Amino acid sequence: MKPKYLSMFTWTDDDTNGNYDLNIGKTNNIGELDLSDDEAKNLVRNLVDALFLGEHVTLRIRKEYDS
């Protein structure tokens, strides 16, 4: 199975184009996304920060890495 890449971006009602994509990680050969403790903490921190600021969060799955 080819890896897929997970990223997130935030947006507001006033700025629906959203902010930068934050690359989270890629799936392994059986389709799971394994995050280290630090990667998981960063993901949660970014989610909480965005929600605290009143932003919406979109998670995006891509077939190719988006640098």
PDB file of C-alpha atoms in Angstrom:
ATOM      1  CA  MET A   1       0.000   0.000   0.000  1.00  0.00           C
ATOM      2  CA  LYS A   2       1.401   3.386  -0.981  1.00  0.00           C
ATOM      3  CA  PRO A   3       1.684   5.873   1.884  1.00  0.00           C
ATOM      4  CA  LYS A   4      -0.730   8.742   2.240  1.00  0.00           C
ATOM      5  CA  TYR A   5       0.142  11.995   3.936  1.00  0.00           C
ATOM      6  CA  LEU A   6      -1.906  13.739   6.602  1.00  0.00           C
ATOM      7  CA  SER A   7      -1.811  17.487   7.059  1.00  0.00           C
ATOM      8  CA  MET A   8      -3.981  20.081   8.716  1.00  0.00           C
ATOM      9  CA  PHE A   9      -4.791  23.693   8.093  1.00  0.00           C
ATOM     10  CA  THR A  10      -6.843  26.264   9.932  1.00  0.00           C
ATOM     11  CA  TRP A  11      -9.289  28.808   8.626  1.00  0.00           C
ATOM     12  CA  THR A  12     -11.864  31.307   9.814  1.00  0.00           C
ATOM     13  CA  ASP A  13     -15.244  32.472   8.590  1.00  0.00           C
ATOM     14  CA  ASP A  14     -13.526  35.649   7.345  1.00  0.00           C
ATOM     15  CA  ASP A  15     -10.585  33.840   5.723  1.00  0.00           C
ATOM     16  CA  THR A  16     -11.993  30.690   4.157  1.00  0.00           C
ATOM     17  CA  ASN A  17      -8.832  30.089   2.092  1.00  0.00           C
ATOM     18  CA  GLY A  18      -7.125  28.987   5.264  1.00  0.00           C
ATOM     19  CA  ASN A  19      -3.653  29.230   6.619  1.00  0.00           C
ATOM     20  CA  TYR A  20      -0.593  27.144   5.893  1.00  0.00           C
ATOM     21  CA  ASP A  21      -0.699  23.355   5.754  1.00  0.00           C
ATOM     22  CA  LEU A  22       1.012  21.687   8.689  1.00  0.00           C
ATOM     23  CA  ASN A  23       2.320  18.264   7.683  1.00  0.00           C
ATOM     24  CA  ILE A  24       1.519  15.711  10.373  1.00  0.00           C
ATOM     25  CA  GLY A  25       2.862  12.434   9.034  1.00  0.00           C
ATOM     26  CA  LYS A  26       2.433   9.578   6.596  1.00  0.00           C
ATOM     27  CA  THR A  27       0.790   6.194   6.793  1.00  0.00           C
ATOM     28  CA  ASN A  28       2.802   3.006   7.068  1.00  0.00           C
ATOM     29  CA  ASN A  29       2.499  -0.010   4.747  1.00  0.00           C
ATOM     30  CA  ILE A  30      -0.805  -1.100   6.348  1.00  0.00           C
ATOM     31  CA  GLY A  31      -2.437   2.332   6.304  1.00  0.00           C
ATOM     32  CA  GLU A  32      -1.824   3.386   9.899  1.00  0.00           C
ATOM     33  CA  LEU A  33      -0.442   6.741  10.959  1.00  0.00           C
ATOM     34  CA  ASP A  34       2.091   6.211  13.733  1.00  0.00           C
ATOM     35  CA  LEU A  35       3.095   9.354  15.613  1.00  0.00           C
ATOM     36  CA  SER A  36       5.869   9.673  18.138  1.00  0.00           C
ATOM     37  CA  ASP A  37       4.953  11.103  21.518  1.00  0.00           C
ATOM     38  CA  ASP A  38       6.355  14.487  20.477  1.00  0.00           C
ATOM     39  CA  GLU A  39       4.493  14.442  17.149  1.00  0.00           C
ATOM     40  CA  ALA A  40       1.227  13.599  18.913  1.00  0.00           C
ATOM     41  CA  LYS A  41       1.775  16.365  21.476  1.00  0.00           C
ATOM     42  CA  ASN A  42       2.483  18.887  18.708  1.00  0.00           C
ATOM     43  CA  LEU A  43      -0.662  17.837  16.851  1.00  0.00           C
ATOM     44  CA  VAL A  44      -2.824  18.227  19.945  1.00  0.00           C
ATOM     45  CA  ARG A  45      -1.172  21.548  20.811  1.00  0.00           C
ATOM     46  CA  ASN A  46      -1.838  22.904  17.317  1.00  0.00           C
ATOM     47  CA  LEU A  47      -5.459  21.738  17.424  1.00  0.00           C
ATOM     48  CA  VAL A  48      -6.088  23.280  20.840  1.00  0.00           C
ATOM     49  CA  ASP A  49      -4.354  26.538  19.875  1.00  0.00           C
ATOM     50  CA  ALA A  50      -6.440  26.868  16.713  1.00  0.00           C
ATOM     51  CA  LEU A  51      -9.695  26.158  18.521  1.00  0.00           C
ATOM     52  CA  PHE A  52      -8.782  28.578  21.318  1.00  0.00           C
ATOM     53  CA  LEU A  53      -8.310  31.283  18.664  1.00  0.00           C
ATOM     54  CA  GLY A  54     -11.738  30.495  17.204  1.00  0.00           C
ATOM     55  CA  GLU A  55     -10.357  28.937  14.048  1.00  0.00           C
ATOM     56  CA  HIS A  56     -11.767  25.942  12.217  1.00  0.00           C
ATOM     57  CA  VAL A  57      -9.535  22.948  11.523  1.00  0.00           C
ATOM     58  CA  THR A  58      -9.446  20.821   8.379  1.00  0.00           C
ATOM     59  CA  LEU A  59      -7.466  17.598   8.132  1.00  0.00           C
ATOM     60  CA  ARG A  60      -6.341  16.704   4.633  1.00  0.00           C
ATOM     61  CA  ILE A  61      -5.205  13.339   3.265  1.00  0.00           C
ATOM     62  CA  ARG A  62      -2.945  13.481   0.215  1.00  0.00           C
ATOM     63  CA  LYS A  63      -1.396  10.904  -2.038  1.00  0.00           C
ATOM     64  CA  GLU A  64       1.859  12.847  -2.261  1.00  0.00           C
ATOM     65  CA  TYR A  65       3.923  14.818   0.212  1.00  0.00           C
ATOM     66  CA  ASP A  66       3.194  18.530   0.041  1.00  0.00           C
ATOM     67  CA  SER A  67       6.301  20.477   1.017  1.00  0.00           C
TER      68      SER A  67
END
